Short mmCIF file of N, CA and C in Angstrom, two decimals:
data_model
loop_
_atom_site.label_atom_id
_atom_site.label_comp_id
_atom_site.label_asym_id
_atom_site.label_seq_id
_atom_site.Cartn_x
_atom_site.Cartn_y
_atom_site.Cartn_z
N MET A 1 4.08 9.00 -19.16
CA MET A 1 4.39 9.84 -18.03
C MET A 1 5.52 10.78 -18.37
N THR A 2 5.53 11.92 -17.74
CA THR A 2 6.56 12.90 -18.02
C THR A 2 7.62 12.90 -16.92
N ASP A 3 8.81 13.38 -17.25
CA ASP A 3 9.89 13.44 -16.27
C ASP A 3 9.95 14.79 -15.57
N MET A 4 9.09 15.73 -15.93
CA MET A 4 9.13 17.06 -15.35
C MET A 4 8.26 17.12 -14.10
N PRO A 5 8.90 17.20 -12.90
CA PRO A 5 8.12 17.18 -11.65
C PRO A 5 7.06 18.26 -11.56
N GLU A 6 7.37 19.48 -12.04
CA GLU A 6 6.38 20.56 -11.95
C GLU A 6 5.15 20.26 -12.81
N LEU A 7 5.35 19.60 -13.95
CA LEU A 7 4.23 19.21 -14.79
C LEU A 7 3.44 18.10 -14.12
N GLN A 8 4.14 17.15 -13.51
CA GLN A 8 3.46 16.08 -12.79
C GLN A 8 2.62 16.66 -11.66
N ASP A 9 3.17 17.62 -10.89
CA ASP A 9 2.43 18.24 -9.80
C ASP A 9 1.19 18.95 -10.33
N ARG A 10 1.34 19.67 -11.44
CA ARG A 10 0.22 20.39 -12.04
C ARG A 10 -0.84 19.40 -12.52
N ASP A 11 -0.39 18.32 -13.17
CA ASP A 11 -1.33 17.30 -13.64
C ASP A 11 -2.06 16.65 -12.47
N LEU A 12 -1.32 16.32 -11.40
CA LEU A 12 -1.93 15.69 -10.24
C LEU A 12 -2.95 16.63 -9.59
N SER A 13 -2.59 17.89 -9.45
CA SER A 13 -3.51 18.86 -8.87
C SER A 13 -4.77 19.00 -9.72
N HIS A 14 -4.59 19.07 -11.04
CA HIS A 14 -5.73 19.21 -11.94
C HIS A 14 -6.62 17.97 -11.88
N ALA A 15 -5.99 16.79 -11.97
CA ALA A 15 -6.77 15.55 -11.91
C ALA A 15 -7.50 15.44 -10.58
N GLY A 16 -6.83 15.79 -9.49
CA GLY A 16 -7.47 15.74 -8.18
C GLY A 16 -8.66 16.67 -8.08
N SER A 17 -8.54 17.86 -8.66
CA SER A 17 -9.64 18.82 -8.65
C SER A 17 -10.83 18.30 -9.44
N VAL A 18 -10.56 17.71 -10.60
CA VAL A 18 -11.64 17.15 -11.43
C VAL A 18 -12.34 16.02 -10.69
N VAL A 19 -11.56 15.14 -10.05
CA VAL A 19 -12.14 14.03 -9.30
C VAL A 19 -12.97 14.57 -8.13
N ASP A 20 -12.44 15.57 -7.41
CA ASP A 20 -13.20 16.16 -6.30
C ASP A 20 -14.54 16.71 -6.77
N LYS A 21 -14.54 17.40 -7.91
CA LYS A 21 -15.80 17.96 -8.44
C LYS A 21 -16.76 16.84 -8.84
N ALA A 22 -16.23 15.78 -9.43
CA ALA A 22 -17.09 14.64 -9.80
C ALA A 22 -17.69 14.00 -8.56
N ILE A 23 -16.90 13.85 -7.51
CA ILE A 23 -17.40 13.27 -6.26
C ILE A 23 -18.47 14.18 -5.67
N GLU A 24 -18.18 15.47 -5.63
CA GLU A 24 -19.14 16.45 -5.11
C GLU A 24 -20.46 16.37 -5.87
N TYR A 25 -20.38 16.28 -7.19
CA TYR A 25 -21.58 16.18 -8.02
C TYR A 25 -22.37 14.91 -7.69
N MET A 26 -21.66 13.78 -7.63
CA MET A 26 -22.34 12.51 -7.36
C MET A 26 -22.95 12.49 -5.96
N MET A 27 -22.27 13.07 -4.98
CA MET A 27 -22.83 13.14 -3.63
C MET A 27 -24.11 13.99 -3.66
N GLY A 28 -24.09 15.08 -4.42
CA GLY A 28 -25.27 15.92 -4.57
C GLY A 28 -26.42 15.20 -5.24
N GLN A 29 -26.09 14.22 -6.07
CA GLN A 29 -27.11 13.41 -6.74
C GLN A 29 -27.52 12.21 -5.88
N LYS A 30 -27.02 12.15 -4.66
CA LYS A 30 -27.34 11.09 -3.69
C LYS A 30 -26.84 9.71 -4.13
N VAL A 31 -25.73 9.69 -4.87
CA VAL A 31 -25.08 8.42 -5.22
C VAL A 31 -24.36 7.94 -3.96
N SER A 32 -24.47 6.67 -3.65
CA SER A 32 -23.88 6.16 -2.41
C SER A 32 -22.35 6.26 -2.45
N SER A 33 -21.77 6.44 -1.27
CA SER A 33 -20.31 6.50 -1.16
C SER A 33 -19.66 5.24 -1.70
N MET A 34 -20.28 4.09 -1.44
CA MET A 34 -19.73 2.82 -1.92
C MET A 34 -19.72 2.78 -3.45
N ALA A 35 -20.80 3.25 -4.08
CA ALA A 35 -20.86 3.26 -5.54
C ALA A 35 -19.82 4.21 -6.12
N ILE A 36 -19.67 5.37 -5.50
CA ILE A 36 -18.68 6.35 -5.97
C ILE A 36 -17.28 5.77 -5.86
N ALA A 37 -16.96 5.23 -4.69
CA ALA A 37 -15.62 4.67 -4.47
C ALA A 37 -15.35 3.51 -5.41
N SER A 38 -16.33 2.65 -5.60
CA SER A 38 -16.16 1.50 -6.49
C SER A 38 -15.92 1.95 -7.93
N ALA A 39 -16.66 2.94 -8.38
CA ALA A 39 -16.49 3.45 -9.74
C ALA A 39 -15.12 4.11 -9.91
N LEU A 40 -14.70 4.88 -8.92
CA LEU A 40 -13.39 5.52 -9.00
C LEU A 40 -12.26 4.49 -8.98
N LEU A 41 -12.38 3.48 -8.13
CA LEU A 41 -11.37 2.44 -8.08
C LEU A 41 -11.32 1.66 -9.40
N GLY A 42 -12.48 1.35 -9.95
CA GLY A 42 -12.53 0.66 -11.23
C GLY A 42 -11.89 1.48 -12.34
N GLY A 43 -12.18 2.78 -12.34
CA GLY A 43 -11.58 3.66 -13.34
C GLY A 43 -10.07 3.75 -13.18
N ALA A 44 -9.62 3.85 -11.93
CA ALA A 44 -8.19 3.91 -11.66
C ALA A 44 -7.50 2.63 -12.11
N MET A 45 -8.14 1.49 -11.85
CA MET A 45 -7.57 0.21 -12.27
C MET A 45 -7.46 0.15 -13.80
N GLY A 46 -8.45 0.70 -14.49
CA GLY A 46 -8.40 0.73 -15.94
C GLY A 46 -7.25 1.57 -16.46
N VAL A 47 -7.04 2.74 -15.84
CA VAL A 47 -5.92 3.60 -16.24
C VAL A 47 -4.59 2.89 -15.98
N LEU A 48 -4.47 2.30 -14.79
CA LEU A 48 -3.23 1.60 -14.45
C LEU A 48 -2.96 0.45 -15.41
N SER A 49 -4.00 -0.31 -15.75
CA SER A 49 -3.80 -1.48 -16.60
C SER A 49 -3.40 -1.11 -18.03
N ARG A 50 -3.74 0.11 -18.44
CA ARG A 50 -3.33 0.56 -19.78
C ARG A 50 -1.91 1.12 -19.80
N SER A 51 -1.36 1.42 -18.61
CA SER A 51 -0.06 2.10 -18.62
C SER A 51 1.04 1.40 -17.83
N LEU A 52 0.71 0.35 -17.07
CA LEU A 52 1.71 -0.32 -16.24
C LEU A 52 1.62 -1.83 -16.38
N PRO A 53 2.74 -2.52 -16.18
CA PRO A 53 2.68 -3.99 -16.18
C PRO A 53 1.97 -4.50 -14.93
N GLU A 54 1.44 -5.71 -15.03
CA GLU A 54 0.65 -6.28 -13.94
C GLU A 54 1.40 -6.34 -12.62
N ASP A 55 2.70 -6.67 -12.64
CA ASP A 55 3.44 -6.78 -11.38
C ASP A 55 3.55 -5.44 -10.66
N VAL A 56 3.60 -4.35 -11.41
CA VAL A 56 3.64 -3.02 -10.80
C VAL A 56 2.27 -2.68 -10.20
N ILE A 57 1.21 -3.04 -10.89
CA ILE A 57 -0.14 -2.82 -10.36
C ILE A 57 -0.33 -3.60 -9.07
N VAL A 58 0.13 -4.84 -9.04
CA VAL A 58 0.03 -5.66 -7.83
C VAL A 58 0.78 -4.99 -6.68
N GLN A 59 1.97 -4.45 -6.95
CA GLN A 59 2.75 -3.75 -5.92
C GLN A 59 1.98 -2.55 -5.38
N ILE A 60 1.37 -1.78 -6.27
CA ILE A 60 0.58 -0.62 -5.86
C ILE A 60 -0.57 -1.06 -4.96
N LEU A 61 -1.26 -2.12 -5.36
CA LEU A 61 -2.39 -2.63 -4.57
C LEU A 61 -1.92 -3.17 -3.23
N GLN A 62 -0.77 -3.84 -3.21
CA GLN A 62 -0.23 -4.35 -1.94
C GLN A 62 0.13 -3.20 -1.00
N ASN A 63 0.66 -2.11 -1.55
CA ASN A 63 0.95 -0.93 -0.73
C ASN A 63 -0.33 -0.33 -0.17
N ALA A 64 -1.38 -0.30 -0.99
CA ALA A 64 -2.66 0.23 -0.52
C ALA A 64 -3.23 -0.65 0.59
N ILE A 65 -3.16 -1.96 0.42
CA ILE A 65 -3.65 -2.89 1.45
C ILE A 65 -2.86 -2.69 2.74
N ALA A 66 -1.55 -2.55 2.63
CA ALA A 66 -0.72 -2.34 3.82
C ALA A 66 -1.11 -1.06 4.54
N SER A 67 -1.44 -0.01 3.80
CA SER A 67 -1.88 1.25 4.40
C SER A 67 -3.18 1.07 5.17
N VAL A 68 -4.10 0.30 4.62
CA VAL A 68 -5.37 0.04 5.31
C VAL A 68 -5.12 -0.79 6.56
N GLU A 69 -4.34 -1.86 6.42
CA GLU A 69 -4.09 -2.76 7.54
C GLU A 69 -3.33 -2.08 8.68
N SER A 70 -2.48 -1.12 8.36
CA SER A 70 -1.70 -0.42 9.39
C SER A 70 -2.50 0.65 10.11
N GLY A 71 -3.69 0.95 9.61
CA GLY A 71 -4.52 1.99 10.21
C GLY A 71 -4.27 3.37 9.64
N GLU A 72 -3.38 3.46 8.68
CA GLU A 72 -3.04 4.75 8.08
C GLU A 72 -4.26 5.44 7.48
N MET A 73 -5.18 4.68 6.93
CA MET A 73 -6.35 5.26 6.27
C MET A 73 -7.36 5.82 7.26
N ARG A 74 -7.35 5.34 8.51
CA ARG A 74 -8.30 5.83 9.50
C ARG A 74 -8.17 7.33 9.73
N GLY A 75 -6.98 7.84 9.61
CA GLY A 75 -6.75 9.26 9.81
C GLY A 75 -7.19 10.11 8.65
N MET A 76 -7.70 9.49 7.59
CA MET A 76 -8.08 10.23 6.39
C MET A 76 -9.57 10.52 6.33
N SER A 77 -10.32 10.18 7.36
CA SER A 77 -11.75 10.47 7.32
C SER A 77 -11.95 11.98 7.42
N GLY A 78 -13.01 12.44 6.82
CA GLY A 78 -13.28 13.87 6.80
C GLY A 78 -13.44 14.33 5.37
N PRO A 79 -13.35 15.65 5.14
CA PRO A 79 -13.56 16.18 3.80
C PRO A 79 -12.49 15.69 2.83
N ASP A 80 -12.90 15.52 1.56
CA ASP A 80 -11.96 15.12 0.52
C ASP A 80 -10.94 16.22 0.31
N THR A 81 -9.68 15.83 0.09
CA THR A 81 -8.62 16.80 -0.16
C THR A 81 -7.78 16.42 -1.37
N ALA A 82 -8.31 15.58 -2.25
CA ALA A 82 -7.53 15.08 -3.38
C ALA A 82 -7.02 16.19 -4.28
N GLY A 83 -7.78 17.24 -4.48
CA GLY A 83 -7.36 18.31 -5.38
C GLY A 83 -6.45 19.34 -4.73
N GLN A 84 -6.08 19.11 -3.48
CA GLN A 84 -5.27 20.08 -2.75
C GLN A 84 -3.82 19.65 -2.65
N ALA A 85 -3.34 18.92 -3.65
CA ALA A 85 -1.95 18.42 -3.63
C ALA A 85 -0.96 19.56 -3.76
#
């Protein structure tokens, strides 16, 4: 990871755009939302496991679970905006 915030923002925006295009493509190919989400989550877990210790990954997952349980994710339904960071 880099310490330069502007580079991180650019990388995040680029990665988000690529993921959005991949999702758009798979939706066009009639791949189910569950399959797309599962594949993306699996890929993300692979990236995390190569770059972070297990306790940090667990913390990230616990934060994600807390967001779901608090209802925070309900407000995110609608068009994907991952590449619009």
